[in-house]
mmCIF file of C-alpha atoms in Angstrom:
data_model
loop_
_atom_site.group_PDB
_atom_site.id
_atom_site.type_symbol
_atom_site.label_atom_id
_atom_site.label_comp_id
_atom_site.label_asym_id
_atom_site.label_seq_id
_atom_site.Cartn_x
_atom_site.Cartn_y
_atom_site.Cartn_z
ATOM 1 C CA UNK M 61 96.977 114.975 75.849
ATOM 2 C CA UNK M 62 97.427 114.950 79.628
ATOM 3 C CA UNK M 63 100.893 116.150 80.512
ATOM 4 C CA UNK M 64 102.394 116.619 83.928
ATOM 5 C CA UNK M 65 104.153 119.686 85.279
ATOM 6 C CA UNK M 66 107.866 120.090 84.655
ATOM 7 C CA UNK M 67 108.243 120.397 88.415
ATOM 8 C CA UNK M 68 107.261 116.836 89.223
ATOM 9 C CA UNK M 69 108.863 115.856 92.460
ATOM 10 C CA UNK M 70 108.591 113.603 95.472
ATOM 11 C CA UNK M 71 105.410 114.112 97.530
ATOM 12 C CA UNK M 72 105.608 116.431 100.522
ATOM 13 C CA UNK M 73 105.761 114.150 103.604
ATOM 14 C CA UNK M 74 103.894 116.720 105.724
ATOM 15 C CA UNK M 75 100.616 116.133 103.955
ATOM 16 C CA UNK M 76 98.259 113.123 104.068
ATOM 17 C CA UNK M 77 98.397 110.144 101.854
ATOM 18 C CA UNK M 78 97.033 106.931 102.241
ATOM 19 C CA UNK M 79 99.271 105.564 97.673
ATOM 20 C CA UNK M 80 99.864 104.632 94.624
ATOM 21 C CA UNK M 81 102.724 103.484 93.573
ATOM 22 C CA UNK M 82 102.755 100.714 91.175
ATOM 23 C CA UNK M 83 99.592 99.065 90.023
ATOM 24 C CA UNK M 84 96.450 100.992 90.730
ATOM 25 C CA UNK M 85 94.163 98.055 91.161
ATOM 26 C CA UNK M 86 96.314 96.765 93.937
ATOM 27 C CA UNK M 87 93.862 96.681 96.803
ATOM 28 C CA UNK M 88 90.233 95.745 96.620
ATOM 29 C CA UNK M 89 88.124 95.056 99.662
ATOM 30 C CA UNK M 90 86.605 91.579 99.853
ATOM 31 C CA UNK M 91 85.120 89.514 102.667
ATOM 32 C CA UNK M 92 87.582 87.380 104.540
ATOM 33 C CA UNK M 93 86.040 84.127 103.344
ATOM 34 C CA UNK M 94 86.423 85.156 99.735
ATOM 35 C CA UNK M 95 90.144 85.796 99.953
ATOM 36 C CA UNK M 96 92.471 83.703 97.831
ATOM 37 C CA UNK M 97 96.233 84.274 97.853
ATOM 38 C CA UNK M 98 97.749 85.977 94.796
ATOM 39 C CA UNK M 99 100.775 84.788 92.895
ATOM 40 C CA UNK M 100 103.537 84.264 95.415
ATOM 41 C CA UNK M 101 106.176 86.934 95.614
ATOM 42 C CA UNK M 102 109.694 85.544 95.956
ATOM 43 C CA UNK M 103 110.412 85.782 99.638
ATOM 44 C CA UNK M 104 112.982 84.930 102.208
ATOM 45 C CA UNK M 105 112.205 82.010 104.557
ATOM 46 C CA UNK M 106 110.625 82.652 107.921
ATOM 47 C CA UNK M 107 113.160 83.478 110.568
ATOM 48 C CA UNK M 108 113.091 84.086 114.271
ATOM 49 C CA UNK M 109 114.490 87.189 115.837
ATOM 50 C CA UNK M 110 117.350 86.235 118.100
ATOM 51 C CA UNK M 111 117.280 87.529 121.625
ATOM 52 C CA UNK M 112 120.153 87.905 123.972
ATOM 53 C CA UNK M 113 120.529 85.138 126.544
ATOM 54 C CA UNK M 114 121.619 87.726 129.082
ATOM 55 C CA UNK M 115 118.761 89.131 131.132
ATOM 56 C CA UNK M 116 119.168 92.375 132.982
ATOM 57 C CA UNK M 117 119.020 91.433 136.677
ATOM 58 C CA UNK M 118 117.434 94.788 137.456
ATOM 59 C CA UNK M 119 114.266 93.827 135.556
ATOM 60 C CA UNK M 120 111.390 92.491 137.666
ATOM 61 C CA UNK M 121 110.735 88.800 137.255
ATOM 62 C CA UNK M 122 107.291 89.505 135.841
ATOM 63 C CA UNK M 123 108.969 91.338 132.977
ATOM 64 C CA UNK M 124 111.684 88.815 132.208
ATOM 65 C CA UNK M 125 109.223 85.957 132.124
ATOM 66 C CA UNK M 126 107.263 87.502 129.241
ATOM 67 C CA UNK M 127 110.207 87.886 126.838
ATOM 68 C CA UNK M 128 109.655 85.526 123.896
ATOM 69 C CA UNK M 129 111.138 85.279 120.414
ATOM 70 C CA UNK M 130 109.121 87.136 117.791
ATOM 71 C CA UNK M 131 108.436 85.702 114.363
ATOM 72 C CA UNK M 132 109.751 87.796 111.485
ATOM 73 C CA UNK M 133 106.991 87.682 108.913
ATOM 74 C CA UNK M 134 107.213 86.647 105.293
ATOM 75 C CA UNK M 135 105.868 88.466 102.253
ATOM 76 C CA UNK M 136 102.160 89.155 102.622
ATOM 77 C CA UNK M 137 101.593 87.350 99.321
ATOM 78 C CA UNK M 138 102.779 84.119 100.927
ATOM 79 C CA UNK M 139 99.842 81.789 101.485
ATOM 80 C CA UNK M 140 98.234 82.347 104.870
ATOM 81 C CA UNK M 141 100.521 85.249 105.856
ATOM 82 C CA UNK M 142 97.852 87.930 105.566
ATOM 83 C CA UNK M 143 95.546 85.942 107.808
ATOM 84 C CA UNK M 144 98.415 85.494 110.274
ATOM 85 C CA UNK M 145 98.922 89.253 110.250
ATOM 86 C CA UNK M 146 95.254 89.865 111.003
ATOM 87 C CA UNK M 147 95.219 87.431 113.908
ATOM 88 C CA UNK M 148 98.429 88.848 115.325
ATOM 89 C CA UNK M 149 97.234 92.466 115.159
ATOM 90 C CA UNK M 150 93.922 91.607 116.796
ATOM 91 C CA UNK M 151 95.705 90.136 119.782
ATOM 92 C CA UNK M 152 98.522 92.666 119.997
ATOM 93 C CA UNK M 153 96.475 95.880 119.891
ATOM 94 C CA UNK M 154 92.947 95.848 121.377
ATOM 95 C CA UNK M 155 92.282 99.318 119.930
ATOM 96 C CA UNK M 156 93.136 98.201 116.415
ATOM 97 C CA UNK M 157 91.011 95.059 116.645
ATOM 98 C CA UNK M 158 87.646 96.857 116.104
ATOM 99 C CA UNK M 159 88.978 98.365 112.877
ATOM 100 C CA UNK M 160 89.939 94.927 111.629
ATOM 101 C CA UNK M 161 86.440 93.686 112.432
ATOM 102 C CA UNK M 162 84.875 96.670 110.656
ATOM 103 C CA UNK M 163 86.804 96.672 107.382
ATOM 104 C CA UNK M 164 87.108 93.504 105.267
ATOM 105 C CA UNK M 165 90.391 91.804 104.540
ATOM 106 C CA UNK M 166 92.481 93.511 101.837
ATOM 107 C CA UNK M 167 93.681 91.676 98.767
ATOM 108 C CA UNK M 168 97.044 92.222 97.107
ATOM 109 C CA UNK M 169 97.958 92.754 93.488
ATOM 110 C CA UNK M 170 99.831 90.129 91.538
ATOM 111 C CA UNK M 171 103.585 90.517 91.644
ATOM 112 C CA UNK M 172 105.131 92.764 88.969
ATOM 113 C CA UNK M 173 108.846 92.988 88.159
ATOM 114 C CA UNK M 174 110.291 95.718 90.389
ATOM 115 C CA UNK M 175 111.683 97.711 87.449
ATOM 116 C CA UNK M 176 108.242 97.885 85.841
ATOM 117 C CA UNK M 177 106.590 98.822 89.145
ATOM 118 C CA UNK M 178 109.136 101.576 89.858
ATOM 119 C CA UNK M 179 108.789 102.929 86.336
ATOM 120 C CA UNK M 180 105.037 103.090 86.762
ATOM 121 C CA UNK M 181 105.443 104.825 90.110
ATOM 122 C CA UNK M 182 107.582 107.541 88.498
ATOM 123 C CA UNK M 183 105.161 108.016 85.602
ATOM 124 C CA UNK M 184 102.201 108.497 87.967
ATOM 125 C CA UNK M 185 103.934 111.103 90.140
ATOM 126 C CA UNK M 186 102.014 114.395 90.393
ATOM 127 C CA UNK M 187 99.198 113.107 88.168
ATOM 128 C CA UNK M 188 95.564 112.295 88.771
ATOM 129 C CA UNK M 189 94.726 108.645 88.252
ATOM 130 C CA UNK M 190 93.087 109.095 84.838
ATOM 131 C CA UNK M 191 95.877 111.288 83.485
ATOM 132 C CA UNK M 192 98.539 108.921 84.817
ATOM 133 C CA UNK M 193 96.787 105.913 83.307
ATOM 134 C CA UNK M 194 96.617 107.638 79.930
ATOM 135 C CA UNK M 195 100.338 108.421 79.896
ATOM 136 C CA UNK M 196 101.236 104.972 81.209
ATOM 137 C CA UNK M 197 99.200 103.323 78.430
ATOM 138 C CA UNK M 198 101.035 105.372 75.803
ATOM 139 C CA UNK M 199 104.364 104.567 77.446
ATOM 140 C CA UNK M 200 103.652 100.833 77.332
ATOM 141 C CA UNK M 201 102.655 101.138 73.690
ATOM 142 C CA UNK M 202 105.901 102.998 72.945
ATOM 143 C CA UNK M 203 107.872 100.164 74.561
ATOM 144 C CA UNK M 204 105.888 97.471 72.747
ATOM 145 C CA UNK M 205 104.225 95.996 75.832
ATOM 146 C CA UNK M 206 104.871 95.683 79.573
ATOM 147 C CA UNK M 207 107.223 92.759 79.020
ATOM 148 C CA UNK M 208 109.507 95.112 77.077
ATOM 149 C CA UNK M 209 109.771 97.671 79.881
ATOM 150 C CA UNK M 210 113.403 96.880 80.696
ATOM 151 C CA UNK M 211 116.394 99.152 81.360
ATOM 152 C CA UNK M 212 117.840 98.977 77.833
ATOM 153 C CA UNK M 213 114.486 99.845 76.278
ATOM 154 C CA UNK M 214 113.933 102.806 78.601
ATOM 155 C CA UNK M 215 117.445 104.143 78.008
ATOM 156 C CA UNK M 216 116.788 103.929 74.282
ATOM 157 C CA UNK M 217 113.838 106.323 74.538
ATOM 158 C CA UNK M 218 114.842 109.938 73.971
ATOM 159 C CA UNK M 219 113.433 112.817 76.039
ATOM 160 C CA UNK M 220 111.725 113.982 72.841
ATOM 161 C CA UNK M 221 109.958 110.625 72.412
ATOM 162 C CA UNK M 222 108.850 110.659 76.015
ATOM 163 C CA UNK M 223 107.736 114.272 75.720
ATOM 164 C CA UNK M 224 105.475 113.329 72.816
ATOM 165 C CA UNK M 225 103.513 110.952 75.050
ATOM 166 C CA UNK M 226 103.193 113.503 77.874
ATOM 167 C CA UNK M 227 106.265 112.772 80.027
ATOM 168 C CA UNK M 228 108.150 115.882 81.128
ATOM 169 C CA UNK M 229 111.882 116.293 80.635
ATOM 170 C CA UNK M 230 112.473 116.054 84.374
ATOM 171 C CA UNK M 231 110.505 112.864 84.727
ATOM 172 C CA UNK M 232 112.278 111.435 81.671
ATOM 173 C CA UNK M 233 115.544 112.047 83.528
ATOM 174 C CA UNK M 234 114.172 110.104 86.510
ATOM 175 C CA UNK M 235 113.325 107.140 84.275
ATOM 176 C CA UNK M 236 116.784 107.220 82.690
ATOM 177 C CA UNK M 237 118.498 107.444 86.078
ATOM 178 C CA UNK M 238 116.596 104.360 87.292
ATOM 179 C CA UNK M 239 117.473 102.480 84.099
ATOM 180 C CA UNK M 240 121.162 103.442 84.355
ATOM 181 C CA UNK M 241 121.364 102.169 87.925
ATOM 182 C CA UNK M 242 119.989 98.863 86.686
ATOM 183 C CA UNK M 243 122.350 98.802 83.710
ATOM 184 C CA UNK M 244 125.342 99.565 85.942
ATOM 185 C CA UNK M 245 124.432 96.769 88.346
ATOM 186 C CA UNK M 246 123.646 99.059 91.269
ATOM 187 C CA UNK M 247 120.084 97.733 91.258
ATOM 188 C CA UNK M 248 118.410 94.639 89.863
ATOM 189 C CA UNK M 249 115.020 92.994 90.261
ATOM 190 C CA UNK M 250 116.609 90.152 92.207
ATOM 191 C CA UNK M 251 118.571 92.415 94.550
ATOM 192 C CA UNK M 252 115.465 94.493 95.255
ATOM 193 C CA UNK M 253 113.468 91.398 96.191
ATOM 194 C CA UNK M 254 116.298 89.984 98.313
ATOM 195 C CA UNK M 255 117.326 93.152 100.186
ATOM 196 C CA UNK M 256 116.144 93.789 103.715
ATOM 197 C CA UNK M 257 113.890 96.797 104.244
ATOM 198 C CA UNK M 258 116.591 99.152 105.526
ATOM 199 C CA UNK M 259 119.021 98.418 102.695
ATOM 200 C CA UNK M 260 116.261 98.651 100.110
ATOM 201 C CA UNK M 261 115.169 102.043 101.412
ATOM 202 C CA UNK M 262 118.741 103.334 101.189
ATOM 203 C CA UNK M 263 119.307 102.030 97.679
ATOM 204 C CA UNK M 264 116.026 103.190 96.168
ATOM 205 C CA UNK M 265 116.247 106.706 97.563
ATOM 206 C CA UNK M 266 119.497 107.035 95.615
ATOM 207 C CA UNK M 267 117.426 107.117 92.415
ATOM 208 C CA UNK M 268 116.535 110.629 91.280
ATOM 209 C CA UNK M 269 112.838 111.307 91.740
ATOM 210 C CA UNK M 270 112.232 108.484 94.225
ATOM 211 C CA UNK M 271 111.904 109.585 97.833
ATOM 212 C CA UNK M 272 110.914 108.006 101.118
ATOM 213 C CA UNK M 273 107.168 108.144 100.540
ATOM 214 C CA UNK M 274 107.420 106.473 97.122
ATOM 215 C CA UNK M 275 109.698 103.785 98.545
ATOM 216 C CA UNK M 276 107.308 103.010 101.383
ATOM 217 C CA UNK M 277 104.376 102.699 98.983
ATOM 218 C CA UNK M 278 106.431 100.508 96.636
ATOM 219 C CA UNK M 279 107.449 98.248 99.502
ATOM 220 C CA UNK M 280 103.857 97.859 100.719
ATOM 221 C CA UNK M 281 101.880 97.642 97.500
ATOM 222 C CA UNK M 282 104.363 96.120 95.048
ATOM 223 C CA UNK M 283 106.699 93.992 97.158
ATOM 224 C CA UNK M 284 104.083 93.170 99.813
ATOM 225 C CA UNK M 285 106.599 93.808 102.590
ATOM 226 C CA UNK M 286 104.748 93.183 105.868
ATOM 227 C CA UNK M 287 106.473 95.569 108.279
ATOM 228 C CA UNK M 288 106.570 99.011 106.638
ATOM 229 C CA UNK M 289 105.396 102.041 108.618
ATOM 230 C CA UNK M 290 105.142 105.303 106.607
ATOM 231 C CA UNK M 291 106.071 107.518 109.544
ATOM 232 C CA UNK M 292 105.933 110.746 107.512
ATOM 233 C CA UNK M 293 102.494 110.041 106.057
ATOM 234 C CA UNK M 294 99.999 112.521 107.466
ATOM 235 C CA UNK M 295 97.100 110.121 106.992
ATOM 236 C CA UNK M 296 98.822 107.519 109.153
ATOM 237 C CA UNK M 297 99.776 110.106 111.772
ATOM 238 C CA UNK M 298 96.204 111.432 111.917
ATOM 239 C CA UNK M 299 94.873 107.900 112.285
ATOM 240 C CA UNK M 300 97.256 107.111 115.136
ATOM 241 C CA UNK M 301 96.198 110.306 116.924
ATOM 242 C CA UNK M 302 92.511 109.383 116.591
ATOM 243 C CA UNK M 303 93.011 105.720 117.472
ATOM 244 C CA UNK M 304 94.906 106.432 120.676
ATOM 245 C CA UNK M 305 93.105 109.659 121.619
ATOM 246 C CA UNK M 306 96.234 111.789 121.479
ATOM 247 C CA UNK M 307 95.911 115.525 121.969
ATOM 248 C CA UNK M 308 98.530 116.420 119.353
ATOM 249 C CA UNK M 309 99.488 114.982 116.008
ATOM 250 C CA UNK M 310 102.403 112.608 116.667
ATOM 251 C CA UNK M 311 105.726 113.586 115.181
ATOM 252 C CA UNK M 312 107.406 111.179 112.747
ATOM 253 C CA UNK M 313 110.058 110.552 115.404
ATOM 254 C CA UNK M 314 107.343 109.300 117.782
ATOM 255 C CA UNK M 315 105.638 106.949 115.339
ATOM 256 C CA UNK M 316 107.921 103.943 115.763
ATOM 257 C CA UNK M 317 107.368 103.900 119.509
ATOM 258 C CA UNK M 318 103.614 104.466 119.264
ATOM 259 C CA UNK M 319 103.203 101.667 116.721
ATOM 260 C CA UNK M 320 105.682 99.233 118.267
ATOM 261 C CA UNK M 321 102.952 96.719 119.083
ATOM 262 C CA UNK M 322 102.089 96.376 115.383
ATOM 263 C CA UNK M 323 105.451 94.830 114.539
ATOM 264 C CA UNK M 324 106.064 92.771 112.459
ATOM 265 C CA UNK M 325 102.890 93.632 110.521
ATOM 266 C CA UNK M 326 102.894 97.423 110.370
ATOM 267 C CA UNK M 327 102.033 97.432 106.657
ATOM 268 C CA UNK M 328 98.724 95.700 107.342
ATOM 269 C CA UNK M 329 98.011 97.936 110.336
ATOM 270 C CA UNK M 330 98.701 100.968 108.148
ATOM 271 C CA UNK M 331 96.136 99.783 105.639
ATOM 272 C CA UNK M 332 93.461 99.691 108.339
ATOM 273 C CA UNK M 333 94.532 103.090 109.646
ATOM 274 C CA UNK M 334 94.098 104.548 106.154
ATOM 275 C CA UNK M 335 90.612 103.027 105.964
ATOM 276 C CA UNK M 336 89.828 104.343 109.447
ATOM 277 C CA UNK M 337 90.784 107.910 108.519
ATOM 278 C CA UNK M 338 88.938 107.639 105.214
ATOM 279 C CA UNK M 339 85.760 106.560 107.013
ATOM 280 C CA UNK M 340 86.030 109.311 109.640
ATOM 281 C CA UNK M 341 86.452 112.014 107.018
ATOM 282 C CA UNK M 342 83.680 110.611 104.831
ATOM 283 C CA UNK M 343 81.240 110.321 107.736
ATOM 284 C CA UNK M 344 81.921 113.899 108.774
ATOM 285 C CA UNK M 345 80.754 114.961 105.319
ATOM 286 C CA UNK M 346 77.782 112.601 105.263
ATOM 287 C CA UNK M 347 79.229 110.501 102.454
ATOM 288 C CA UNK M 348 79.299 106.765 101.961
ATOM 289 C CA UNK M 349 82.665 105.071 102.358
ATOM 290 C CA UNK M 350 83.975 102.777 99.673
ATOM 291 C CA UNK M 351 83.790 104.235 96.177
ATOM 292 C CA UNK M 352 83.639 101.202 93.924
ATOM 293 C CA UNK M 353 85.344 103.131 91.132
ATOM 294 C CA UNK M 354 88.489 103.849 93.082
ATOM 295 C CA UNK M 355 90.855 101.510 94.883
ATOM 296 C CA UNK M 356 92.826 102.677 97.904
ATOM 297 C CA UNK M 357 95.896 103.129 95.743
ATOM 298 C CA UNK M 358 93.967 105.266 93.262
ATOM 299 C CA UNK M 359 92.850 107.435 96.139
ATOM 300 C CA UNK M 360 96.443 107.716 97.328
ATOM 301 C CA UNK M 361 97.498 108.772 93.821
ATOM 302 C CA UNK M 362 95.056 111.640 93.960
ATOM 303 C CA UNK M 363 96.412 112.669 97.346
ATOM 304 C CA UNK M 364 99.951 112.533 95.992
ATOM 305 C CA UNK M 365 99.012 114.938 93.215
ATOM 306 C CA UNK M 366 97.434 117.400 95.624
ATOM 307 C CA UNK M 367 100.438 117.243 97.947
ATOM 308 C CA UNK M 368 102.820 118.113 95.141
ATOM 309 C CA UNK M 369 100.637 120.975 93.954
ATOM 310 C CA UNK M 370 100.621 122.414 97.470
ATOM 311 C CA UNK M 371 104.382 121.978 97.679
ATOM 312 C CA UNK M 372 104.746 124.448 94.822
ATOM 313 C CA UNK M 373 102.129 126.838 96.245
ATOM 314 C CA UNK M 374 103.428 127.494 99.774
ATOM 315 C CA UNK M 375 101.260 130.555 100.349
ATOM 316 C CA UNK M 376 98.003 128.653 100.070
ATOM 317 C CA UNK M 377 96.238 127.457 103.175
ATOM 318 C CA UNK M 378 96.869 123.759 103.829
ATOM 319 C CA UNK M 379 94.196 121.559 102.299
ATOM 320 C CA UNK M 380 93.768 118.081 103.673
ATOM 321 C CA UNK M 381 93.646 115.916 100.519
ATOM 322 C CA UNK M 382 91.884 113.074 102.276
ATOM 323 C CA UNK M 383 88.739 115.194 102.225
ATOM 324 C CA UNK M 384 88.534 114.622 98.477
ATOM 325 C CA UNK M 385 89.082 110.908 98.715
ATOM 326 C CA UNK M 386 85.674 109.896 97.362
ATOM 327 C CA UNK M 387 85.947 112.038 94.251
ATOM 328 C CA UNK M 388 88.670 109.868 92.795
ATOM 329 C CA UNK M 389 87.593 107.850 89.793
ATOM 330 C CA UNK M 390 84.369 109.773 89.312
#
């Protein structure tokens, strides 16, 4: 039986990732013409960002004349939104446009209830894809099916029961803490869907065992939020350095400014940056990009595991996990 380490913890943000979180078959590459929108995720209506009517008189006229309202995007699962994101990014960043032309349009997984997706994210922490899938399958069987993965059911599972299917005591405590926050009304599937990105980040990082990296991956891959930038992700930072020809790796504090032109579709831009880095690393090793046995999220799961292992072995030389990206699923 595959069992994770008792020291399961949030991934180290200073190492690369392009994710898992939730469902592992989330992203498959298909040609643009073959894309069909998945089940719609409940989303807020399109809004426009309000701008002040007061213009700084010190600004040159050429600057003031170009200020226009920006559309705040809807969920990427909304029909036509992904295509809108692609068109916007092509026009807003000429350096990103060649990447979009090179790599086919991503597809998104069908919407899962947030509680189920978060539970799956916790179960996969610090595990290789195959080991995580094995434990998740046993967990679902213990609950009597995915439809029964609800807070009351999870709280009814003892640490001993969870231990028998390969879940450590620490991770069992993470699952129970998530379920208690649902039971106490602090979180709910509806509130998670309805919350804005900033509020959602704050609320989810209150759950034991869920940190910023996990939240960002959940927001991108499970909720299909369009404007999430994983500023601590080393894979994204490396990609930005290569894309813009920077001498040094950008600091997390610099990422928002460097990627400003990607708003409000930074999630989609991040996906192409992950693919860009993957291709660069694979080409440097003479490999072929695009392992058919491993989705991007499966690859990110493997990276997550390696990050956590390195976190508990500080004396080892840093190993860039993206170099092993093509071994996932083999």
